[in-house]
Amino acid sequence: MATLLSSPLHATGPTDRRPVLVVEGAIGPDLAAQCRTLSLDVVIAGQPVPPLAACILAGSATAGSVRAGLAPPYCGFIELGPEGIVGIGMRCLETARAGGLTLSLQTITAYRLETLEYLVEAIRGYISEMTAESAELMDISLAEAISNAVIHGNLGIPSHLRTTTEGFAQFQRLLHKRMADPVVAGRRLEINIAPRSKDLIMVAVSDQGAGFDLAKKLEHTAAATAKNGRGLNLIRRATQTVHGEDGGRTLVMTFAR
Amino acid sequence: MQFRVKDEGTQVHVALDGQLNFAANEDFQALLSQLGALKGKKVTFEMSGLSHIDSVGLGLLYIAREDLAESGSSISLAHPRDNVFRMLELTEAHKTFEIQR
């Protein structure tokens, strides 16, 4: 674990912190070069970090490592893929810099791990003053946004397949086929959480898929007994505000504290 | 997600555990196959062990309901946690499913 000179998550001082990648084990030359390109400090776990460091744990993603990264003294976790941190969104570093919580996983990892559980747990610790109702609505919206980002965003699987038992079986076959493609399975799912004001929390869920027109999708209201198509409307009902960025690859939601 | 099925004559209890979401696929496929063999039963999904549900998971419940209706069986949802019940309310699923709290 890194030797911290300041608490990245809970300090109330300056919000412009310096993101530092904390890596268990050795730092390879590729990762070092990638970090230099991004002007991102990288240290081996246990080494001292600079003052006002926002330490992000980076490494192989397991239940233990992701949970560790989402709890103090860290302010997030970045999965190191076969190509290091190539492909991570700058939003992760901006969130860390602003005192928020960040998570970047490959799609296959987000699918295999209990990603939502870890985030819900972390959010409870991160935003202690949030009401139970707000926390509940945030959980529901986050579950929905992660599902959309993985299935429709990164895997590009349409929702209309899941309307019958046979369609569901077809959906599964397609899911396994897409997951077997390392390029598709390596696309990132990123969740960034940060205070927007004293009353609002912002949660952004990003994927690396083809994007979509959020406003158009929100016009569609699923019938009460429909087996798909109710996800975005659920998010609209559960959030204070919702909008799309990056051509629909990032869903930005706000919640009352 | 894990499930356990307990057949008690005309009543069948299905206890769900974990998360019923986009990743619950194989497990739910196995459950659908098992429920497909039932005729004229009252099936209760015990949801107290379910920590989260998303709209993919809810869609699976609608598929189960339709499959069961075709074989003359009915479905009800029992004891969802507050967050799960809230999701069912927000999606108006409580208008379609009988929900025991």
Short mmCIF file of N, CA and C in Angstrom, two decimals, chain A residues 110-111 114 116-117 120 133 136-137 139-140 143-144 146-147 150-151 162-165 168-169 171-172 175-176 224-227 230-231 234 237-238, chain B residues 1 18-19 21-26 28-29 32 51-56 58-60 62-63 65-67 82-83 86-87 89-93 96:
data_model
loop_
_atom_site.label_atom_id
_atom_site.label_comp_id
_atom_site.label_asym_id
_atom_site.label_seq_id
_atom_site.Cartn_x
_atom_site.Cartn_y
_atom_site.Cartn_z
N ALA A 110 -15.83 -6.45 -15.89
CA ALA A 110 -17.05 -5.87 -15.30
C ALA A 110 -18.18 -6.90 -15.32
N TYR A 111 -18.17 -7.76 -16.31
CA TYR A 111 -19.19 -8.80 -16.44
C TYR A 111 -18.98 -9.91 -15.41
N GLU A 114 -18.58 -8.74 -9.36
CA GLU A 114 -19.81 -8.13 -8.82
C GLU A 114 -19.60 -6.62 -8.77
N LEU A 116 -21.27 -3.91 -9.51
CA LEU A 116 -22.24 -3.03 -8.85
C LEU A 116 -22.13 -3.10 -7.33
N GLU A 117 -21.97 -4.31 -6.80
CA GLU A 117 -21.87 -4.47 -5.34
C GLU A 117 -20.70 -3.65 -4.78
N VAL A 120 -21.56 0.10 -4.94
CA VAL A 120 -22.57 0.49 -3.95
C VAL A 120 -21.93 0.60 -2.56
N GLU A 133 -32.94 7.32 0.67
CA GLU A 133 -33.71 7.32 -0.58
C GLU A 133 -32.81 7.65 -1.78
N GLU A 136 -30.64 4.73 -2.60
CA GLU A 136 -31.42 3.67 -3.26
C GLU A 136 -31.61 4.00 -4.75
N LEU A 137 -31.95 5.26 -5.01
CA LEU A 137 -32.16 5.67 -6.41
C LEU A 137 -30.84 5.63 -7.20
N ASP A 139 -28.35 3.55 -6.60
CA ASP A 139 -28.06 2.12 -6.85
C ASP A 139 -28.84 1.62 -8.07
N ILE A 140 -30.13 1.96 -8.09
CA ILE A 140 -30.99 1.49 -9.18
C ILE A 140 -30.51 2.04 -10.52
N ALA A 143 -27.08 0.50 -11.57
CA ALA A 143 -27.26 -0.87 -12.09
C ALA A 143 -27.71 -0.82 -13.55
N GLU A 144 -28.63 0.07 -13.81
CA GLU A 144 -29.19 0.19 -15.15
C GLU A 144 -28.16 0.73 -16.14
N ILE A 146 -24.87 0.63 -15.92
CA ILE A 146 -23.80 -0.36 -16.15
C ILE A 146 -24.28 -1.43 -17.13
N SER A 147 -25.48 -1.89 -16.92
CA SER A 147 -26.07 -2.89 -17.81
C SER A 147 -26.12 -2.38 -19.26
N VAL A 150 -22.50 -2.04 -20.79
CA VAL A 150 -21.86 -3.33 -21.12
C VAL A 150 -22.57 -3.99 -22.31
N ILE A 151 -23.87 -4.18 -22.18
CA ILE A 151 -24.60 -4.97 -23.17
C ILE A 151 -24.78 -4.20 -24.49
N ARG A 162 -34.10 -10.10 -26.24
CA ARG A 162 -34.51 -10.71 -24.98
C ARG A 162 -36.00 -10.58 -24.74
N THR A 163 -36.80 -11.02 -25.67
CA THR A 163 -38.24 -10.91 -25.46
C THR A 163 -38.92 -12.27 -25.35
N THR A 164 -38.20 -13.33 -25.71
CA THR A 164 -38.75 -14.68 -25.59
C THR A 164 -37.64 -15.59 -25.05
N THR A 165 -38.02 -16.79 -24.65
CA THR A 165 -37.02 -17.73 -24.15
C THR A 165 -35.99 -18.03 -25.24
N PHE A 168 -33.77 -15.09 -25.80
CA PHE A 168 -32.85 -14.99 -24.68
C PHE A 168 -31.65 -15.92 -24.90
N ALA A 169 -31.92 -17.12 -25.40
CA ALA A 169 -30.83 -18.07 -25.69
C ALA A 169 -29.93 -17.50 -26.79
N PHE A 171 -29.53 -14.33 -27.43
CA PHE A 171 -28.83 -13.22 -26.77
C PHE A 171 -27.57 -13.74 -26.06
N GLN A 172 -27.71 -14.86 -25.37
CA GLN A 172 -26.56 -15.43 -24.66
C GLN A 172 -25.47 -15.90 -25.61
N LEU A 175 -23.69 -12.90 -26.80
CA LEU A 175 -22.88 -12.34 -25.71
C LEU A 175 -21.55 -13.10 -25.59
N HIS A 176 -21.63 -14.43 -25.63
CA HIS A 176 -20.40 -15.22 -25.52
C HIS A 176 -19.49 -15.01 -26.72
N ALA A 224 -46.15 -1.35 -20.23
CA ALA A 224 -45.99 -1.88 -18.87
C ALA A 224 -45.53 -3.33 -18.85
N THR A 225 -45.93 -4.12 -19.84
CA THR A 225 -45.56 -5.54 -19.83
C THR A 225 -44.40 -5.86 -20.79
N ALA A 226 -43.76 -4.83 -21.34
CA ALA A 226 -42.66 -5.06 -22.28
C ALA A 226 -41.50 -5.76 -21.57
N LYS A 227 -40.76 -6.58 -22.31
CA LYS A 227 -39.65 -7.32 -21.69
C LYS A 227 -38.32 -6.59 -21.88
N ARG A 230 -37.08 -0.50 -20.98
CA ARG A 230 -37.50 0.38 -19.91
C ARG A 230 -36.32 0.96 -19.12
N GLY A 231 -35.11 0.60 -19.48
CA GLY A 231 -33.94 1.01 -18.72
C GLY A 231 -33.73 2.51 -18.61
N LEU A 234 -36.34 4.32 -16.67
CA LEU A 234 -36.14 4.07 -15.24
C LEU A 234 -35.10 5.05 -14.70
N ARG A 237 -36.53 8.52 -14.30
CA ARG A 237 -37.39 8.66 -13.13
C ARG A 237 -36.61 8.71 -11.83
N ALA A 238 -35.44 8.06 -11.82
CA ALA A 238 -34.70 7.92 -10.56
C ALA A 238 -33.67 9.03 -10.33
N MET B 1 -26.21 -14.75 -9.99
CA MET B 1 -27.46 -15.13 -9.33
C MET B 1 -27.52 -16.64 -9.13
N GLY B 18 -28.55 -13.14 -4.81
CA GLY B 18 -27.53 -12.38 -5.55
C GLY B 18 -28.16 -11.26 -6.36
N GLN B 19 -27.67 -11.07 -7.59
CA GLN B 19 -28.17 -9.99 -8.45
C GLN B 19 -28.87 -10.59 -9.66
N ASN B 21 -29.48 -9.57 -12.97
CA ASN B 21 -29.11 -8.48 -13.87
C ASN B 21 -28.56 -9.03 -15.18
N PHE B 22 -27.88 -8.18 -15.93
CA PHE B 22 -27.37 -8.56 -17.26
C PHE B 22 -26.44 -9.76 -17.22
N ALA B 23 -25.87 -10.04 -16.05
CA ALA B 23 -24.90 -11.14 -15.97
C ALA B 23 -25.55 -12.44 -15.50
N ALA B 24 -26.86 -12.44 -15.29
CA ALA B 24 -27.53 -13.61 -14.71
C ALA B 24 -27.97 -14.62 -15.76
N ASN B 25 -27.37 -14.57 -16.90
CA ASN B 25 -27.92 -15.26 -18.07
C ASN B 25 -28.05 -16.77 -17.98
N GLU B 26 -26.92 -17.46 -17.82
CA GLU B 26 -26.95 -18.92 -17.83
C GLU B 26 -27.84 -19.47 -16.71
N PHE B 28 -30.36 -18.08 -15.28
CA PHE B 28 -31.78 -17.89 -15.51
C PHE B 28 -32.28 -18.79 -16.63
N GLN B 29 -31.41 -19.05 -17.61
CA GLN B 29 -31.78 -19.97 -18.69
C GLN B 29 -32.09 -21.35 -18.10
N LEU B 32 -35.45 -21.13 -16.38
CA LEU B 32 -36.56 -21.14 -17.35
C LEU B 32 -36.84 -22.55 -17.85
N SER B 51 -30.14 -8.93 -4.03
CA SER B 51 -29.63 -7.62 -3.60
C SER B 51 -29.92 -6.53 -4.62
N HIS B 52 -29.96 -6.86 -5.90
CA HIS B 52 -30.22 -5.86 -6.94
C HIS B 52 -30.94 -6.51 -8.12
N ILE B 53 -31.67 -5.68 -8.82
CA ILE B 53 -32.28 -6.13 -10.07
C ILE B 53 -32.16 -4.97 -11.07
N ASP B 54 -31.92 -5.27 -12.32
CA ASP B 54 -31.94 -4.21 -13.33
C ASP B 54 -33.01 -4.56 -14.37
N SER B 55 -33.13 -3.73 -15.40
CA SER B 55 -34.23 -3.94 -16.34
C SER B 55 -34.04 -5.21 -17.16
N VAL B 56 -32.79 -5.68 -17.32
CA VAL B 56 -32.57 -6.97 -17.99
C VAL B 56 -33.16 -8.08 -17.12
N LEU B 58 -35.46 -7.76 -14.85
CA LEU B 58 -36.91 -7.63 -14.84
C LEU B 58 -37.52 -8.23 -16.11
N GLY B 59 -36.84 -7.99 -17.24
CA GLY B 59 -37.30 -8.57 -18.50
C GLY B 59 -37.35 -10.09 -18.43
N LEU B 60 -36.40 -10.67 -17.70
CA LEU B 60 -36.39 -12.13 -17.53
C LEU B 60 -37.60 -12.60 -16.72
N TYR B 62 -40.47 -11.14 -16.78
CA TYR B 62 -41.61 -11.06 -17.72
C TYR B 62 -41.63 -12.28 -18.65
N ILE B 63 -40.44 -12.72 -19.08
CA ILE B 63 -40.37 -13.93 -19.93
C ILE B 63 -40.87 -15.13 -19.14
N ARG B 65 -42.91 -15.14 -16.66
CA ARG B 65 -44.37 -15.00 -16.47
C ARG B 65 -45.12 -15.48 -17.71
N GLU B 66 -44.61 -15.08 -18.88
CA GLU B 66 -45.27 -15.46 -20.13
C GLU B 66 -45.19 -16.97 -20.35
N ASP B 67 -44.01 -17.54 -20.11
CA ASP B 67 -43.82 -18.99 -20.28
C ASP B 67 -44.73 -19.78 -19.33
N ASP B 82 -36.15 -3.37 -0.08
CA ASP B 82 -36.68 -2.03 -0.40
C ASP B 82 -36.21 -1.52 -1.76
N ASN B 83 -34.91 -1.68 -2.05
CA ASN B 83 -34.39 -1.15 -3.32
C ASN B 83 -34.96 -1.91 -4.51
N ARG B 86 -38.52 -0.81 -4.90
CA ARG B 86 -38.55 0.53 -5.48
C ARG B 86 -38.37 0.47 -7.00
N MET B 87 -37.47 -0.41 -7.44
CA MET B 87 -37.24 -0.57 -8.87
C MET B 87 -38.51 -1.11 -9.54
N GLU B 89 -41.52 -0.69 -8.55
CA GLU B 89 -42.50 0.41 -8.58
C GLU B 89 -42.19 1.40 -9.71
N LEU B 90 -40.91 1.77 -9.81
CA LEU B 90 -40.53 2.78 -10.81
C LEU B 90 -40.80 2.30 -12.24
N THR B 91 -40.73 1.00 -12.43
CA THR B 91 -40.97 0.44 -13.76
C THR B 91 -42.43 -0.02 -13.93
N GLU B 92 -43.23 0.22 -12.87
CA GLU B 92 -44.65 -0.16 -12.87
C GLU B 92 -44.86 -1.66 -12.98
N ALA B 93 -43.84 -2.42 -12.63
CA ALA B 93 -43.97 -3.89 -12.65
C ALA B 93 -44.97 -4.35 -11.60
N THR B 96 -48.23 -5.39 -12.91
CA THR B 96 -48.32 -6.65 -13.66
C THR B 96 -48.17 -7.86 -12.74
#
